[in-house]
């Protein structure tokens, strides 16, 4: 699913920075216009949103405080429900999970 998500984000004008502990080489072969980060914290640096698309164990133990500090806007879109909404909100994130109670889209900024 990450391929179509990245393509959709790019079509909407987003700059995509990706991190995948297992599939970077495969992704580089099929995706263009994507910057690749060496770790999740570098990936989050200056980001307006962070989207978790895979269930790798590396994403289950992220330092949410460190992620929050790295980001320009603190929107966390969790497509694998790795984190509980309350935990993400406790760390200052506007959290969106798939089908989770308490998950909501952030209010648009005008």
PDB file of C-alpha atoms in Angstrom:
ATOM      1  CA  UNK A   1       0.000   0.000   0.000  1.00  0.00           C
ATOM      2  CA  UNK A   2       2.877   2.409   0.529  1.00  0.00           C
ATOM      3  CA  UNK A   3       3.448   2.753  -3.224  1.00  0.00           C
ATOM      4  CA  UNK A   4      -0.038   4.060  -3.930  1.00  0.00           C
ATOM      5  CA  UNK A   5      -0.030   6.226  -0.789  1.00  0.00           C
ATOM      6  CA  UNK A   6       3.259   7.837  -1.802  1.00  0.00           C
ATOM      7  CA  UNK A   7       2.022   8.395  -5.358  1.00  0.00           C
ATOM      8  CA  UNK A   8      -1.166  10.026  -4.043  1.00  0.00           C
ATOM      9  CA  UNK A   9       0.776  12.295  -1.708  1.00  0.00           C
ATOM     10  CA  UNK A  10       3.117  13.320  -4.513  1.00  0.00           C
ATOM     11  CA  UNK A  11       0.170  13.986  -6.839  1.00  0.00           C
ATOM     12  CA  UNK A  12      -1.205  16.317  -4.148  1.00  0.00           C
ATOM     13  CA  UNK A  13       2.119  18.191  -4.073  1.00  0.00           C
ATOM     14  CA  UNK A  14       3.678  16.661  -0.967  1.00  0.00           C
ATOM     15  CA  UNK A  15       7.396  16.182  -0.562  1.00  0.00           C
ATOM     16  CA  UNK A  16       7.845  12.613   0.665  1.00  0.00           C
ATOM     17  CA  UNK A  17      10.666  11.481   2.907  1.00  0.00           C
ATOM     18  CA  UNK A  18      10.532   7.759   3.616  1.00  0.00           C
ATOM     19  CA  UNK A  19      12.117   5.347   6.034  1.00  0.00           C
ATOM     20  CA  UNK A  20      11.740   1.584   5.827  1.00  0.00           C
ATOM     21  CA  UNK A  21      14.118  -0.634   7.801  1.00  0.00           C
ATOM     22  CA  UNK A  22      13.561  -3.547   5.417  1.00  0.00           C
ATOM     23  CA  UNK A  23      12.427  -2.351   1.989  1.00  0.00           C
ATOM     24  CA  UNK A  24      14.482   0.696   1.003  1.00  0.00           C
ATOM     25  CA  UNK A  25      16.273  -0.983  -1.899  1.00  0.00           C
ATOM     26  CA  UNK A  26      13.028  -2.289  -3.375  1.00  0.00           C
ATOM     27  CA  UNK A  27      11.350   1.105  -2.968  1.00  0.00           C
ATOM     28  CA  UNK A  28      14.199   2.978  -4.623  1.00  0.00           C
ATOM     29  CA  UNK A  29      13.844   0.737  -7.671  1.00  0.00           C
ATOM     30  CA  UNK A  30      10.197   1.708  -8.259  1.00  0.00           C
ATOM     31  CA  UNK A  31       9.718   5.171  -6.709  1.00  0.00           C
ATOM     32  CA  UNK A  32      11.025   8.454  -8.000  1.00  0.00           C
ATOM     33  CA  UNK A  33      11.043  11.817  -6.309  1.00  0.00           C
ATOM     34  CA  UNK A  34      11.275  10.322  -2.809  1.00  0.00           C
ATOM     35  CA  UNK A  35      13.991  11.207  -0.315  1.00  0.00           C
ATOM     36  CA  UNK A  36      15.099   8.372   1.960  1.00  0.00           C
ATOM     37  CA  UNK A  37      16.097   8.808   5.588  1.00  0.00           C
ATOM     38  CA  UNK A  38      18.520   6.678   7.576  1.00  0.00           C
ATOM     39  CA  UNK A  39      16.206   6.403  10.589  1.00  0.00           C
ATOM     40  CA  UNK A  40      12.672   7.381  11.667  1.00  0.00           C
ATOM     41  CA  UNK A  41      13.789  10.498  13.535  1.00  0.00           C
ATOM     42  CA  UNK A  42      15.667  11.902  10.556  1.00  0.00           C
ATOM     43  CA  UNK A  43      12.613  11.060   8.467  1.00  0.00           C
ATOM     44  CA  UNK A  44      10.404  13.092  10.816  1.00  0.00           C
ATOM     45  CA  UNK A  45      12.708  16.123  10.894  1.00  0.00           C
ATOM     46  CA  UNK A  46      10.673  19.162   9.822  1.00  0.00           C
ATOM     47  CA  UNK A  47       7.714  17.026   8.709  1.00  0.00           C
ATOM     48  CA  UNK A  48       4.150  18.274   8.757  1.00  0.00           C
ATOM     49  CA  UNK A  49       2.776  14.743   9.076  1.00  0.00           C
ATOM     50  CA  UNK A  50       4.130  11.311   9.828  1.00  0.00           C
ATOM     51  CA  UNK A  51       2.391   8.322   8.250  1.00  0.00           C
ATOM     52  CA  UNK A  52       3.035   4.814   9.567  1.00  0.00           C
ATOM     53  CA  UNK A  53       2.321   2.400   6.729  1.00  0.00           C
ATOM     54  CA  UNK A  54       4.124  -0.759   7.872  1.00  0.00           C
ATOM     55  CA  UNK A  55       4.055  -2.886  11.014  1.00  0.00           C
ATOM     56  CA  UNK A  56       7.796  -3.393  11.423  1.00  0.00           C
ATOM     57  CA  UNK A  57       8.826  -3.806  15.053  1.00  0.00           C
ATOM     58  CA  UNK A  58      11.081  -0.766  14.661  1.00  0.00           C
ATOM     59  CA  UNK A  59       7.956   1.426  14.535  1.00  0.00           C
ATOM     60  CA  UNK A  60       6.396  -0.049  17.681  1.00  0.00           C
ATOM     61  CA  UNK A  61       8.964   1.408  20.050  1.00  0.00           C
ATOM     62  CA  UNK A  62       9.516   4.904  18.711  1.00  0.00           C
ATOM     63  CA  UNK A  63      10.350   7.675  21.151  1.00  0.00           C
ATOM     64  CA  UNK A  64       7.210   9.773  20.620  1.00  0.00           C
ATOM     65  CA  UNK A  65       8.653  12.704  22.560  1.00  0.00           C
ATOM     66  CA  UNK A  66      11.670  12.769  20.234  1.00  0.00           C
ATOM     67  CA  UNK A  67       9.448  12.477  17.142  1.00  0.00           C
ATOM     68  CA  UNK A  68       7.259  15.327  18.370  1.00  0.00           C
ATOM     69  CA  UNK A  69      10.310  17.546  18.906  1.00  0.00           C
ATOM     70  CA  UNK A  70      11.606  16.809  15.387  1.00  0.00           C
ATOM     71  CA  UNK A  71       8.427  17.661  13.503  1.00  0.00           C
ATOM     72  CA  UNK A  72       7.187  21.037  12.222  1.00  0.00           C
ATOM     73  CA  UNK A  73       3.531  19.957  12.649  1.00  0.00           C
ATOM     74  CA  UNK A  74       2.635  17.017  14.853  1.00  0.00           C
ATOM     75  CA  UNK A  75       0.143  14.988  12.851  1.00  0.00           C
ATOM     76  CA  UNK A  76       0.475  11.219  13.203  1.00  0.00           C
ATOM     77  CA  UNK A  77      -1.444   9.057  10.729  1.00  0.00           C
ATOM     78  CA  UNK A  78      -1.204   5.457  11.898  1.00  0.00           C
ATOM     79  CA  UNK A  79      -2.470   3.155   9.154  1.00  0.00           C
ATOM     80  CA  UNK A  80      -1.462   0.043  11.132  1.00  0.00           C
ATOM     81  CA  UNK A  81      -2.786   1.080  14.557  1.00  0.00           C
ATOM     82  CA  UNK A  82       0.620   0.686  16.132  1.00  0.00           C
ATOM     83  CA  UNK A  83      -0.144   3.344  18.765  1.00  0.00           C
ATOM     84  CA  UNK A  84      -3.174   3.990  20.934  1.00  0.00           C
ATOM     85  CA  UNK A  85      -4.862   7.347  20.297  1.00  0.00           C
ATOM     86  CA  UNK A  86      -4.575   8.360  23.974  1.00  0.00           C
ATOM     87  CA  UNK A  87      -0.835   7.626  24.023  1.00  0.00           C
ATOM     88  CA  UNK A  88      -0.217   9.662  20.870  1.00  0.00           C
ATOM     89  CA  UNK A  89      -2.304  12.573  22.172  1.00  0.00           C
ATOM     90  CA  UNK A  90      -0.470  12.454  25.516  1.00  0.00           C
ATOM     91  CA  UNK A  91       2.712  13.141  23.531  1.00  0.00           C
ATOM     92  CA  UNK A  92       1.092  16.095  21.741  1.00  0.00           C
ATOM     93  CA  UNK A  93       0.101  14.505  18.438  1.00  0.00           C
ATOM     94  CA  UNK A  94      -3.039  15.055  16.423  1.00  0.00           C
ATOM     95  CA  UNK A  95      -3.659  11.331  15.863  1.00  0.00           C
ATOM     96  CA  UNK A  96      -5.545   9.473  13.168  1.00  0.00           C
ATOM     97  CA  UNK A  97      -5.755   5.680  13.264  1.00  0.00           C
ATOM     98  CA  UNK A  98      -7.809   3.334  11.150  1.00  0.00           C
ATOM     99  CA  UNK A  99     -11.177   2.584  12.755  1.00  0.00           C
ATOM    100  CA  UNK A 100     -10.038   3.501  16.250  1.00  0.00           C
ATOM    101  CA  UNK A 101     -12.355   5.248  18.677  1.00  0.00           C
ATOM    102  CA  UNK A 102     -10.879   8.574  19.710  1.00  0.00           C
ATOM    103  CA  UNK A 103      -9.108   8.921  16.393  1.00  0.00           C
ATOM    104  CA  UNK A 104      -9.842  12.123  14.566  1.00  0.00           C
ATOM    105  CA  UNK A 105      -8.506  14.249  11.770  1.00  0.00           C
ATOM    106  CA  UNK A 106      -6.728  17.423  12.811  1.00  0.00           C
ATOM    107  CA  UNK A 107      -8.591  20.691  12.296  1.00  0.00           C
ATOM    108  CA  UNK A 108      -7.468  22.508   9.159  1.00  0.00           C
ATOM    109  CA  UNK A 109      -5.306  25.541   9.809  1.00  0.00           C
ATOM    110  CA  UNK A 110      -6.392  28.692   8.056  1.00  0.00           C
TER     111      UNK A 110
END
